[in-house]
Coordinates of C-alpha atoms in Angstrom, one line a residue:
M268 CA 41.3 85.2 -163.2
I269 CA 44.5 85.1 -165.1
S270 CA 44.2 85.4 -168.9
L271 CA 47.4 84.9 -170.9
H272 CA 48.3 84.4 -174.5
R273 CA 49.9 81.1 -175.5
S274 CA 52.2 79.8 -178.2
C275 CA 52.7 76.3 -179.7
F276 CA 56.3 77.2 -180.6
L277 CA 58.8 79.0 -178.4
N278 CA 62.4 80.0 -178.9
N279 CA 65.1 81.2 -176.6
S280 CA 64.8 84.8 -177.8
G281 CA 61.2 85.4 -176.7
I282 CA 57.6 84.7 -177.3
S283 CA 56.7 83.5 -180.8
G284 CA 53.6 84.5 -182.6
S285 CA 51.8 86.8 -180.1
S286 CA 52.4 89.8 -177.9
S287 CA 53.1 89.4 -174.2
L288 CA 49.9 91.2 -173.1
F289 CA 48.5 90.1 -169.7
S290 CA 45.2 90.9 -168.1
Y291 CA 44.3 89.8 -164.5
K292 CA 41.2 89.5 -162.4
L293 CA 41.9 88.0 -159.1
N294 CA 39.0 86.9 -157.0
K295 CA 41.5 86.2 -154.2
L296 CA 45.2 86.5 -154.1
P297 CA 47.4 83.5 -153.4
P298 CA 48.7 83.3 -149.9
A299 CA 52.3 83.6 -150.8
S300 CA 53.2 83.0 -154.4
V301 CA 51.7 81.8 -157.7
K302 CA 53.9 80.3 -160.3
A303 CA 52.4 79.7 -163.8
T304 CA 54.7 77.6 -166.0
A305 CA 54.3 77.0 -169.7
L306 CA 51.8 74.2 -169.9
G307 CA 51.7 72.8 -173.4
P308 CA 49.5 73.2 -176.5
N309 CA 46.5 73.5 -174.3
S310 CA 47.9 76.2 -172.0
D311 CA 46.9 79.8 -171.9
T312 CA 50.4 80.7 -170.8
N313 CA 53.4 81.2 -173.0
A314 CA 55.9 82.2 -170.4
S315 CA 57.0 81.5 -166.8
V316 CA 55.3 84.0 -164.6
L317 CA 56.4 84.5 -161.0
I318 CA 54.2 86.6 -158.8
E319 CA 55.7 86.5 -155.3
N320 CA 54.1 88.1 -152.2
N321 CA 52.0 90.3 -154.4
K322 CA 55.1 92.4 -155.2
A323 CA 54.4 92.3 -158.9
F324 CA 51.3 94.4 -158.6
K325 CA 51.6 98.1 -158.7
E326 CA 47.9 98.6 -157.8
I327 CA 45.2 96.3 -156.7
T328 CA 41.7 97.7 -156.5
Q329 CA 39.2 96.8 -153.8
D330 CA 37.3 94.4 -156.0
G331 CA 40.4 92.4 -156.7
T332 CA 41.1 93.8 -160.2
S333 CA 44.6 94.7 -161.1
A334 CA 44.8 98.2 -162.7
A335 CA 48.4 97.5 -163.7
A336 CA 50.8 94.7 -163.4
N337 CA 54.5 94.4 -163.9
V338 CA 55.4 90.7 -164.4
D339 CA 58.8 89.3 -164.9
I340 CA 58.9 86.8 -167.8
N341 CA 61.5 84.0 -168.0
L342 CA 61.3 81.7 -170.9
T343 CA 62.7 78.2 -170.1
V344 CA 62.1 75.7 -172.8
A345 CA 64.0 72.4 -173.2
G346 CA 65.9 71.9 -176.5
G347 CA 68.4 74.8 -176.6
D348 CA 68.0 77.1 -179.6
R349 CA 65.5 74.9 -181.4
E350 CA 61.8 75.8 -181.4
V351 CA 59.7 73.1 -179.9
Y352 CA 56.1 72.1 -179.2
Y353 CA 55.0 72.3 -175.6
D354 CA 53.6 68.8 -175.8
D355 CA 56.2 67.1 -177.9
A356 CA 58.4 64.2 -177.0
A357 CA 61.3 66.5 -176.0
T358 CA 59.3 68.1 -173.1
E359 CA 57.2 65.1 -171.9
D360 CA 59.2 64.8 -168.6
Q361 CA 58.5 68.4 -167.6
L362 CA 56.0 69.2 -164.8
V363 CA 53.0 71.3 -165.9
T364 CA 50.5 73.4 -164.0
P365 CA 46.8 73.0 -165.2
W366 CA 46.0 76.7 -165.2
S367 CA 44.2 78.1 -168.2
V368 CA 41.8 81.0 -167.9
S369 CA 41.9 80.8 -164.1
V370 CA 43.7 78.5 -161.6
A371 CA 42.0 75.4 -162.9
S372 CA 41.0 73.4 -159.8
G373 CA 38.1 71.5 -158.5
Y374 CA 34.9 71.4 -160.6
S375 CA 36.3 73.7 -163.3
L376 CA 39.3 71.4 -163.8
L377 CA 37.0 68.5 -164.5
R378 CA 35.1 70.5 -167.1
D379 CA 38.3 71.6 -168.9
P380 CA 38.9 69.1 -171.8
H381 CA 42.5 70.3 -172.1
H382 CA 43.5 69.3 -168.6
N383 CA 40.8 67.0 -167.4
R384 CA 42.1 63.5 -166.6
G385 CA 39.0 62.0 -165.1
L386 CA 39.8 59.0 -162.8
A387 CA 43.5 59.2 -163.7
F388 CA 44.0 62.1 -161.2
T389 CA 46.4 60.9 -158.5
E390 CA 45.7 61.1 -154.8
K391 CA 48.2 63.9 -154.6
E392 CA 46.6 65.8 -157.4
R393 CA 43.2 65.4 -155.9
D394 CA 44.4 67.1 -152.8
A395 CA 46.3 69.8 -154.6
H396 CA 43.5 70.7 -157.0
Y397 CA 40.4 70.5 -154.7
L398 CA 39.1 67.3 -156.4
R399 CA 38.2 65.4 -153.2
G400 CA 34.6 64.3 -153.3
L401 CA 34.2 65.3 -156.9
L402 CA 35.5 61.9 -158.2
P403 CA 34.9 58.3 -157.1
P404 CA 37.8 57.1 -154.9
T405 CA 39.4 54.8 -157.5
V406 CA 42.5 56.0 -159.4
I407 CA 43.1 54.3 -162.7
S408 CA 45.7 54.7 -165.5
Q409 CA 45.2 56.2 -168.9
D410 CA 45.8 52.8 -170.5
L411 CA 42.8 51.4 -168.5
Q412 CA 40.7 54.4 -169.5
V413 CA 41.6 53.6 -173.1
K414 CA 40.5 50.0 -172.6
K415 CA 37.3 51.1 -171.0
M416 CA 36.5 53.6 -173.8
M417 CA 37.1 51.0 -176.5
Y418 CA 34.8 48.6 -174.7
S419 CA 32.1 51.2 -174.7
I420 CA 32.6 52.3 -178.3
R421 CA 32.6 48.8 -179.6
K422 CA 29.2 48.2 -178.0
Y423 CA 27.6 50.7 -180.4
K424 CA 26.4 49.1 -183.6
V425 CA 25.7 52.3 -185.6
P426 CA 28.8 54.1 -186.9
L427 CA 27.3 57.5 -186.2
Q428 CA 26.9 56.6 -182.6
K429 CA 30.6 55.8 -182.4
Y430 CA 31.4 59.1 -184.1
M431 CA 29.3 61.0 -181.5
A432 CA 30.9 59.1 -178.6
M433 CA 34.4 60.1 -179.9
M434 CA 33.4 63.7 -180.4
D435 CA 32.0 63.8 -176.8
L436 CA 35.3 62.4 -175.5
Q437 CA 37.2 65.0 -177.5
E438 CA 35.2 67.7 -175.7
T439 CA 35.6 66.2 -172.2
N440 CA 39.2 64.7 -172.2
E441 CA 41.3 65.8 -175.1
R442 CA 44.4 63.7 -174.3
L443 CA 42.4 60.5 -173.8
F444 CA 40.7 61.2 -177.1
Y445 CA 44.0 61.3 -178.9
K446 CA 45.5 58.5 -177.0
L447 CA 42.5 56.3 -178.0
L448 CA 42.8 57.3 -181.6
I449 CA 46.5 56.8 -181.9
D450 CA 46.5 53.4 -180.1
N451 CA 43.5 52.1 -182.2
V452 CA 44.0 54.1 -185.4
E453 CA 43.0 51.3 -187.9
E454 CA 39.7 50.7 -186.1
L455 CA 38.8 54.3 -185.3
L456 CA 40.0 56.1 -188.4
P457 CA 36.8 55.1 -190.3
V458 CA 34.8 56.5 -187.4
V459 CA 36.3 60.0 -187.1
Y460 CA 37.0 60.3 -190.8
T461 CA 35.6 58.8 -194.0
P462 CA 33.2 57.1 -194.4
T463 CA 31.4 58.0 -191.1
V464 CA 32.2 61.7 -191.2
G465 CA 30.1 61.9 -194.4
E466 CA 27.0 60.8 -192.5
A467 CA 27.9 63.1 -189.7
C468 CA 28.0 66.1 -192.1
Q469 CA 24.7 65.1 -193.5
K470 CA 23.1 65.1 -190.1
Y471 CA 25.3 67.8 -188.5
G472 CA 22.4 70.1 -187.8
S473 CA 20.7 67.4 -185.7
I474 CA 23.8 66.3 -183.8
F475 CA 25.4 69.7 -183.3
R476 CA 26.1 70.3 -179.6
R477 CA 28.9 72.7 -179.1
P478 CA 31.2 74.7 -181.4
Q479 CA 34.5 73.0 -182.3
G480 CA 35.7 75.6 -184.9
V481 CA 35.0 79.0 -186.3
F482 CA 31.9 79.7 -188.5
I483 CA 32.4 82.6 -190.9
S484 CA 29.3 83.6 -192.8
L485 CA 28.3 86.5 -195.0
K486 CA 27.0 88.1 -191.9
E487 CA 30.6 88.5 -190.7
K488 CA 31.7 90.3 -193.9
G489 CA 33.8 93.3 -193.0
K490 CA 34.8 92.0 -189.5
I491 CA 36.5 88.6 -190.2
H492 CA 39.7 89.8 -188.5
E493 CA 37.8 90.4 -185.3
V494 CA 35.9 87.1 -185.6
L495 CA 39.1 85.1 -185.8
R496 CA 40.3 86.8 -182.6
N497 CA 37.3 85.3 -180.8
W498 CA 38.9 81.9 -181.1
P499 CA 40.7 81.3 -177.8
Q500 CA 43.9 79.9 -179.2
K501 CA 46.2 82.6 -180.6
D502 CA 49.1 80.7 -182.1
I503 CA 47.5 78.7 -185.0
Q504 CA 49.8 76.8 -187.4
V505 CA 47.2 74.8 -189.4
I506 CA 43.8 75.9 -190.7
V507 CA 41.5 73.5 -192.5
V508 CA 38.7 75.4 -194.3
T509 CA 35.7 74.4 -196.4
D510 CA 32.8 76.1 -197.9
G511 CA 30.8 72.9 -197.8
E512 CA 29.9 72.9 -201.5
R513 CA 31.4 69.4 -202.4
I514 CA 31.6 67.3 -199.3
L515 CA 33.1 64.0 -200.2
G516 CA 30.8 62.5 -202.8
L517 CA 27.7 63.9 -201.1
G518 CA 27.4 67.3 -202.7
D519 CA 26.5 70.6 -201.2
L520 CA 26.1 70.4 -197.5
G521 CA 26.6 74.0 -196.7
C522 CA 27.5 75.0 -193.2
Q523 CA 27.2 71.3 -192.1
G524 CA 30.4 70.6 -193.9
M525 CA 32.2 71.7 -190.6
G526 CA 32.6 68.0 -189.8
I527 CA 35.3 67.7 -192.4
P528 CA 37.7 70.4 -191.0
I529 CA 37.2 69.0 -187.5
G530 CA 37.9 65.4 -188.7
K531 CA 40.9 66.4 -190.7
L532 CA 42.5 68.4 -187.9
S533 CA 41.9 65.5 -185.5
L534 CA 44.1 63.5 -187.9
Y535 CA 46.7 66.2 -188.1
T536 CA 47.2 65.7 -184.4
A537 CA 46.7 61.9 -184.1
L538 CA 48.6 60.9 -187.2
G539 CA 51.0 63.9 -187.8
G540 CA 51.6 65.0 -184.2
V541 CA 50.6 68.6 -184.7
C542 CA 49.5 69.9 -181.3
P543 CA 45.7 70.4 -181.1
S544 CA 45.9 74.0 -179.9
A545 CA 47.7 74.9 -183.1
C546 CA 44.8 73.6 -185.3
L547 CA 41.8 75.7 -186.3
P548 CA 38.7 74.3 -188.2
V549 CA 36.9 76.9 -190.3
T550 CA 33.7 76.8 -192.3
I551 CA 32.9 79.6 -194.8
D552 CA 29.1 79.8 -195.0
V553 CA 28.0 81.5 -198.2
G554 CA 24.6 79.7 -198.3
T555 CA 23.7 76.4 -199.9
N556 CA 21.9 75.3 -203.1
N557 CA 20.7 72.2 -201.3
E558 CA 16.9 72.6 -201.2
Q559 CA 16.5 69.8 -198.6
L560 CA 18.8 71.7 -196.2
L561 CA 17.1 75.0 -196.8
N562 CA 13.8 73.4 -195.8
D563 CA 15.2 71.6 -192.8
E564 CA 14.2 73.1 -189.5
F565 CA 17.4 71.8 -187.9
Y566 CA 19.8 73.3 -190.5
I567 CA 22.3 75.5 -188.8
G568 CA 23.6 77.6 -191.7
L569 CA 22.5 80.6 -193.7
R570 CA 19.1 80.0 -195.4
R571 CA 19.9 81.4 -198.8
R572 CA 21.2 80.4 -202.2
R573 CA 25.0 80.3 -202.5
A574 CA 26.9 83.5 -203.1
T575 CA 28.9 83.6 -206.3
E576 CA 31.4 85.6 -208.2
L577 CA 32.3 89.0 -206.6
E578 CA 30.3 88.5 -203.4
Y579 CA 32.0 85.1 -202.9
A580 CA 35.5 86.3 -203.9
E581 CA 35.4 89.4 -201.6
L582 CA 34.5 87.2 -198.6
M583 CA 37.3 84.7 -199.3
D584 CA 39.8 87.5 -199.9
E585 CA 38.9 89.1 -196.6
F586 CA 39.3 85.7 -194.9
M587 CA 42.7 85.0 -196.4
T588 CA 43.9 88.5 -195.5
A589 CA 42.6 88.2 -192.0
V590 CA 44.3 84.8 -191.5
K591 CA 47.7 86.2 -192.4
Q592 CA 47.1 89.3 -190.2
N593 CA 46.2 87.2 -187.2
Y594 CA 48.6 84.2 -187.6
G595 CA 51.4 85.3 -189.8
E596 CA 53.1 84.2 -193.0
K597 CA 53.8 80.6 -192.0
V598 CA 50.2 79.4 -191.1
L599 CA 49.2 76.5 -193.4
I600 CA 45.8 76.9 -194.9
Q601 CA 44.3 73.7 -196.2
F602 CA 41.4 74.0 -198.6
E603 CA 39.0 71.1 -198.3
D604 CA 36.0 70.1 -200.3
F605 CA 35.5 73.2 -202.5
A606 CA 33.7 72.7 -205.8
N607 CA 35.8 72.6 -208.9
H608 CA 34.9 76.1 -210.1
N609 CA 36.4 77.6 -206.9
A610 CA 39.0 75.1 -205.9
F611 CA 41.4 75.6 -208.8
D612 CA 41.0 79.4 -208.8
L613 CA 41.6 79.7 -205.1
L614 CA 44.7 77.5 -205.2
A615 CA 46.1 79.5 -208.2
K616 CA 45.2 82.9 -206.6
Y617 CA 46.7 82.3 -203.2
G618 CA 49.4 79.8 -203.9
T619 CA 51.9 82.6 -204.6
T620 CA 50.9 84.8 -201.5
H621 CA 50.1 82.2 -198.8
L622 CA 51.1 78.8 -197.5
V623 CA 48.1 76.9 -199.1
F624 CA 47.4 73.3 -199.9
N625 CA 44.3 71.8 -201.5
D626 CA 43.9 68.2 -200.1
D627 CA 41.5 67.2 -202.9
I628 CA 43.8 68.3 -205.7
Q629 CA 47.3 67.9 -204.2
G630 CA 46.8 65.5 -201.2
T631 CA 44.9 62.9 -203.3
A632 CA 47.5 63.2 -206.0
S633 CA 50.4 62.6 -203.7
V634 CA 48.9 59.5 -202.0
V635 CA 47.8 58.0 -205.3
L636 CA 51.1 58.6 -206.9
A637 CA 52.7 56.8 -204.0
G638 CA 50.5 53.9 -204.6
L639 CA 51.4 53.8 -208.3
V640 CA 55.1 54.0 -207.5
A641 CA 54.8 51.1 -205.0
A642 CA 52.6 49.1 -207.5
L643 CA 55.4 49.2 -210.0
K644 CA 57.5 47.0 -207.8
V645 CA 54.8 44.3 -208.4
V646 CA 54.0 44.9 -212.1
G647 CA 57.4 46.1 -213.2
G648 CA 58.5 48.9 -215.4
T649 CA 58.6 52.7 -214.7
L650 CA 55.8 55.2 -214.7
A651 CA 56.7 56.2 -218.2
D652 CA 56.1 52.6 -219.4
H653 CA 52.5 52.7 -218.3
R654 CA 49.3 54.3 -219.7
F655 CA 46.7 55.8 -217.5
L656 CA 43.0 56.3 -217.9
F657 CA 40.9 58.3 -215.4
L658 CA 37.2 58.3 -214.9
G659 CA 36.6 61.7 -213.5
A660 CA 38.2 65.0 -214.5
G661 CA 37.6 67.2 -211.5
E662 CA 39.9 68.2 -208.7
A663 CA 41.1 64.8 -207.8
G664 CA 41.4 63.4 -211.3
T665 CA 43.3 66.3 -212.8
G666 CA 45.4 66.7 -209.7
I667 CA 46.6 63.1 -209.8
A668 CA 47.1 63.2 -213.5
E669 CA 49.3 66.4 -213.3
L670 CA 51.4 65.1 -210.4
T671 CA 51.9 61.8 -212.2
A672 CA 53.0 63.6 -215.4
L673 CA 55.4 65.7 -213.3
E674 CA 56.9 62.6 -211.8
I675 CA 57.3 61.0 -215.3
S676 CA 58.9 64.2 -216.6
K677 CA 61.3 64.3 -213.6
Q678 CA 62.3 60.7 -214.0
T679 CA 62.9 60.8 -217.8
N680 CA 63.6 64.4 -218.5
M681 CA 60.6 64.2 -220.9
P682 CA 58.9 67.5 -221.6
L683 CA 55.8 67.8 -219.4
E684 CA 53.5 68.1 -222.5
E685 CA 54.8 64.8 -223.7
A686 CA 54.4 63.1 -220.3
R687 CA 50.7 64.3 -220.3
K688 CA 50.0 62.3 -223.5
K689 CA 50.4 59.1 -221.5
I690 CA 47.3 60.0 -219.5
S691 CA 43.7 60.1 -220.7
L692 CA 40.7 61.4 -218.9
V693 CA 37.0 60.7 -219.2
D694 CA 34.4 63.1 -217.9
S695 CA 30.6 63.0 -218.0
K696 CA 30.6 63.6 -221.8
G697 CA 33.2 61.0 -222.6
L698 CA 36.9 60.9 -223.5
I699 CA 38.5 64.3 -223.4
V700 CA 39.8 64.9 -226.9
K701 CA 41.1 67.8 -229.0
S702 CA 37.8 68.3 -230.8
R703 CA 36.2 69.3 -227.5
I704 CA 38.8 71.8 -226.4
D705 CA 36.7 74.9 -227.0
S706 CA 34.0 73.7 -224.6
L707 CA 36.3 72.4 -221.9
Q708 CA 37.0 74.1 -218.5
R709 CA 40.5 75.5 -218.2
F710 CA 41.8 72.7 -215.9
K711 CA 40.7 70.0 -218.4
K712 CA 42.4 71.5 -221.5
P713 CA 45.9 70.0 -220.9
W714 CA 44.3 66.5 -221.2
A715 CA 42.7 67.0 -224.6
H716 CA 44.6 64.7 -226.8
D717 CA 44.3 63.7 -230.5
H718 CA 41.8 60.9 -230.4
E719 CA 38.5 60.0 -231.8
P720 CA 35.5 60.9 -229.5
I721 CA 34.4 58.0 -227.2
K722 CA 31.4 58.1 -225.0
K723 CA 31.4 54.9 -223.0
L724 CA 34.1 54.0 -220.4
V725 CA 34.5 50.4 -221.7
D726 CA 35.1 51.7 -225.2
A727 CA 37.7 54.2 -223.8
V728 CA 39.4 51.3 -222.1
N729 CA 39.6 49.3 -225.3
G730 CA 40.5 52.4 -227.3
T731 CA 43.4 53.8 -225.1
K732 CA 44.5 50.4 -223.7
P733 CA 45.5 51.6 -220.3
T734 CA 47.5 49.6 -217.8
V735 CA 46.1 51.7 -214.9
L736 CA 42.5 52.6 -214.4
I737 CA 41.7 55.3 -211.8
G738 CA 38.2 56.4 -210.7
T739 CA 37.6 59.8 -209.1
S740 CA 34.1 60.4 -210.5
G741 CA 32.1 60.4 -207.3
V742 CA 29.6 58.0 -209.0
G743 CA 29.3 54.6 -207.6
R744 CA 29.5 51.3 -209.5
T745 CA 30.8 52.8 -212.7
F746 CA 33.6 50.2 -213.0
T747 CA 31.2 47.6 -214.2
K748 CA 32.1 43.9 -214.8
E749 CA 32.5 44.7 -218.5
V750 CA 35.1 47.4 -217.7
V751 CA 37.1 45.4 -215.2
E752 CA 37.1 42.4 -217.5
A753 CA 38.4 44.6 -220.3
M754 CA 41.2 45.8 -218.1
A755 CA 42.0 42.2 -217.2
A756 CA 42.1 41.2 -220.9
L757 CA 44.6 43.9 -221.7
N758 CA 46.9 43.4 -218.6
D759 CA 48.2 40.4 -216.6
K760 CA 48.1 42.6 -213.5
P761 CA 45.7 45.5 -214.1
I762 CA 46.0 48.4 -211.6
I763 CA 42.6 49.5 -210.6
F764 CA 42.1 52.4 -208.1
S765 CA 38.5 53.1 -207.1
L766 CA 38.9 56.3 -205.1
S767 CA 35.6 58.0 -204.7
N768 CA 34.3 58.5 -201.2
P769 CA 32.3 57.4 -199.2
T770 CA 32.1 53.6 -199.8
S771 CA 28.7 53.9 -201.4
Q772 CA 30.2 56.1 -204.1
S773 CA 33.2 53.9 -204.9
E774 CA 33.5 53.0 -208.6
C775 CA 33.6 49.3 -207.6
T776 CA 34.1 47.3 -204.5
A777 CA 37.2 45.3 -203.7
E778 CA 35.3 42.1 -204.1
E779 CA 34.2 43.1 -207.6
A780 CA 37.7 44.1 -208.6
Y781 CA 39.3 40.8 -207.5
T782 CA 36.5 38.6 -208.7
W783 CA 36.0 40.1 -212.1
S784 CA 39.8 40.1 -212.7
K785 CA 40.1 36.5 -211.5
G786 CA 42.3 37.6 -208.6
R787 CA 44.8 39.5 -210.8
A788 CA 44.0 43.1 -210.1
I789 CA 46.1 45.4 -207.9
F790 CA 43.4 47.3 -206.2
A791 CA 43.1 50.3 -203.9
S792 CA 40.2 52.4 -202.8
G793 CA 39.5 55.7 -201.2
S794 CA 37.4 54.3 -198.3
P795 CA 38.2 51.0 -196.5
F796 CA 37.1 47.6 -197.7
D797 CA 37.4 44.3 -195.8
P798 CA 39.8 41.6 -197.1
V799 CA 38.4 39.5 -199.9
E800 CA 38.8 35.7 -200.2
Y801 CA 38.9 34.5 -203.8
E802 CA 39.7 30.9 -204.8
G803 CA 41.4 30.1 -201.5
R804 CA 43.6 33.3 -201.4
V805 CA 42.9 36.3 -199.2
F806 CA 43.4 39.7 -200.8
V807 CA 43.9 42.8 -198.6
P808 CA 42.8 45.9 -200.5
G809 CA 44.9 49.0 -200.2
Q810 CA 43.4 52.3 -199.1
A811 CA 44.6 55.4 -201.0
N812 CA 43.7 57.5 -198.0
N813 CA 44.8 61.1 -197.9
A814 CA 45.4 60.6 -194.2
Y815 CA 48.7 58.9 -195.3
I816 CA 49.9 62.3 -196.7
F817 CA 48.5 65.5 -195.3
P818 CA 49.3 65.1 -191.6
G819 CA 53.0 64.4 -192.3
F820 CA 53.1 66.9 -195.1
G821 CA 51.7 69.6 -192.8
L822 CA 54.2 68.7 -190.0
G823 CA 57.0 69.0 -192.5
L824 CA 55.9 72.5 -193.5
I825 CA 55.5 73.6 -189.9
M826 CA 58.8 72.2 -188.6
S827 CA 60.8 73.8 -191.5
G828 CA 58.9 77.1 -191.3
A829 CA 58.0 76.8 -195.0
I830 CA 56.4 79.9 -196.5
R831 CA 55.1 78.3 -199.7
V832 CA 54.1 74.9 -201.1
H833 CA 56.0 73.6 -204.1
D834 CA 55.1 70.7 -206.4
D835 CA 58.5 69.1 -205.6
M836 CA 57.4 68.8 -201.9
L837 CA 54.4 66.7 -203.0
L838 CA 56.7 64.5 -205.0
A839 CA 58.9 64.1 -202.0
A840 CA 55.9 63.1 -199.9
S841 CA 54.9 60.5 -202.5
E842 CA 58.4 59.0 -202.7
A843 CA 58.7 58.9 -198.9
L844 CA 55.3 57.0 -198.5
A845 CA 56.1 54.6 -201.4
A846 CA 59.5 53.8 -199.8
Q847 CA 57.9 52.6 -196.6
V848 CA 56.0 49.7 -198.3
T849 CA 57.9 46.5 -197.4
Q850 CA 58.2 43.2 -199.1
E851 CA 56.0 41.7 -196.4
N852 CA 53.3 44.2 -197.4
F853 CA 53.6 43.3 -201.0
D854 CA 53.3 39.6 -200.2
K855 CA 49.9 40.4 -198.7
G856 CA 48.9 42.3 -201.8
L857 CA 49.3 45.7 -200.1
I858 CA 50.7 48.7 -201.9
Y859 CA 50.4 51.0 -198.9
P860 CA 52.0 50.4 -195.4
P861 CA 49.6 49.5 -192.6
F862 CA 48.1 52.4 -190.7
K863 CA 49.3 51.1 -187.4
N864 CA 52.7 52.6 -188.2
I865 CA 51.2 55.9 -189.3
R866 CA 53.2 58.1 -186.9
Q867 CA 56.5 56.7 -188.1
I868 CA 55.3 57.1 -191.7
S869 CA 54.3 60.7 -191.0
A870 CA 57.7 61.4 -189.5
N871 CA 59.5 60.2 -192.6
I872 CA 57.1 62.1 -194.9
A873 CA 57.6 65.3 -192.8
A874 CA 61.4 64.8 -192.9
N875 CA 61.3 64.5 -196.7
V876 CA 59.1 67.5 -197.1
A877 CA 61.2 69.6 -194.8
A878 CA 64.4 68.5 -196.6
K879 CA 62.8 69.7 -199.9
A880 CA 61.8 73.0 -198.3
Y881 CA 65.4 73.6 -197.2
E882 CA 66.7 72.6 -200.6
L883 CA 64.3 75.0 -202.4
G884 CA 65.1 77.9 -200.1
L885 CA 61.6 78.0 -198.7
A886 CA 62.4 77.0 -195.1
T887 CA 62.7 79.8 -192.5
R888 CA 63.6 77.8 -189.4
Q889 CA 67.3 77.8 -189.1
P890 CA 69.7 76.1 -188.7
R891 CA 68.4 73.0 -190.4
P892 CA 68.4 70.0 -187.9
K893 CA 71.0 67.4 -188.6
D894 CA 68.5 64.5 -188.4
L895 CA 65.1 65.6 -189.8
V896 CA 63.4 62.3 -189.0
K897 CA 64.4 62.4 -185.3
Y898 CA 63.5 66.1 -185.2
A899 CA 60.1 65.4 -186.6
E900 CA 59.5 62.7 -184.0
S901 CA 60.6 65.0 -181.2
C902 CA 58.1 67.6 -182.4
M903 CA 55.1 65.3 -182.3
Y904 CA 52.4 65.9 -179.8
N905 CA 52.3 63.3 -177.0
P906 CA 48.8 62.6 -175.6
A907 CA 50.1 60.9 -172.5
Y908 CA 48.9 62.6 -169.3
R909 CA 51.4 65.1 -167.9
S910 CA 52.3 65.3 -164.2
Y911 CA 50.6 68.2 -162.5
R912 CA 52.2 70.2 -159.7

């Protein structure tokens, strides 16, 4: 058995990210020579290794174990001096050898999701890799496999069944999974991501079959560094981590929140082109306060109340330290679905020492700001000309509010404190005002303005007279008919964003927004809604989905070698997304571009983010590519089957 480290990025000076340690166990030696060539993101090799006529071995024991090996390493990667992905567009014509832990042939090859091609193995490959008799005689193309899988998935009527079918495919044929998702992104995005992923997390204990990420619980305290080394991939560039306390709008799901990091990283690959072997899903299990889960015999997490304060902080600090020790300074850590009381503190604490990004705070803010900027082309004016009212003052609400204020300040040179006065927030106790400031959490205090206290949302609408109403409350049907009609009375074209996920928690439906505003609302939601027909006109609701932003944002950080996230990068991502909304989209009532173009959208976002990283002096990959869009495209993972030797 040959066991080799691998890397998602290589350069012409050597192996990036891991040492060139090799261990061998040969059950039988090859007759003449074995050549293991760098495979791709799913390879366990990160070098060309030539072992010819057994000359490389200094000593071979009788049981076939190598006591010592001297291996010549020659790195040959297309692209000159630039660092590239193994499975990017620049290397798609190169031949690969499907060897991972051992020479992957026969039955083992069909059980390896990274290299399995099912019925797409050619006649030549079936002979070369001992597959004769293990497959039916038919040879079919990957495109026909996609057609067949879509036919099967569409037969399922229950979304969770579709989700499970997709997860099974990911674990049996990784390339086909991503090809399927990329080619049918608009249809399958709601299956692998919100809203279906919410139900998957709720039932994760019942549907759990095999590990797809790393579970770090309080039992692992003191040995997280070693636990991370148990993950087979060594060169990780993106980690999505959750502690499961605030999964979507569903609350504390504890260890079962793992469905979120898995889903997010699937989108990093499918939508942003980050190679799958560079992605690591992580769940931090510190217990759960969900009594139903604690009493569920199928629950897979720690059966204890949540750890807090010092116990929690020490585990997170050990995790963050271990990540940098294992994967280096440039690994992106995306915080996902942490509760407010931890999310803001973690972002503030590690934002200056690690490359960290909170999707709920920053990703949501960036995608919503893009929608607002695009909507201005319909309603007119600048951001500074509008007034904003938020229902919800948690991570998403305050994150959107702050990024919007930053953009207003940037456009007008207005002091940030003045820009914030154009934005009002409502929480569970009513409008956030100065008279409440002593009782407010720290992240709410910047939004406490001089205003009389108001309890009801409809009164806040009439009192602050907003042109934009944004819901991030996590409470469904709070944008009542009375509220929407009040917005329509104040504005010819009221902007209404109902962003809470999943669909059941949305502040209002698309149909309600269009009907109650008499077809005048500019509407967007967090989860998808079907088109709405009102008085003979069809309205296509926009979806302010974070999937527009974080895959391209992450790719931009990776390809520039950024070491920190800066607010200006988020603004750059928003501007890049808004710029891709065409007049044709506006004519259909859309303020976001269609998802079918998401890879091109992500490439443009990545280029803008990378450009900002270079401008700010935060990029480490030098020299800067001349055409960042083309460079981003060339770095994207390509799920098409590779030709095997």
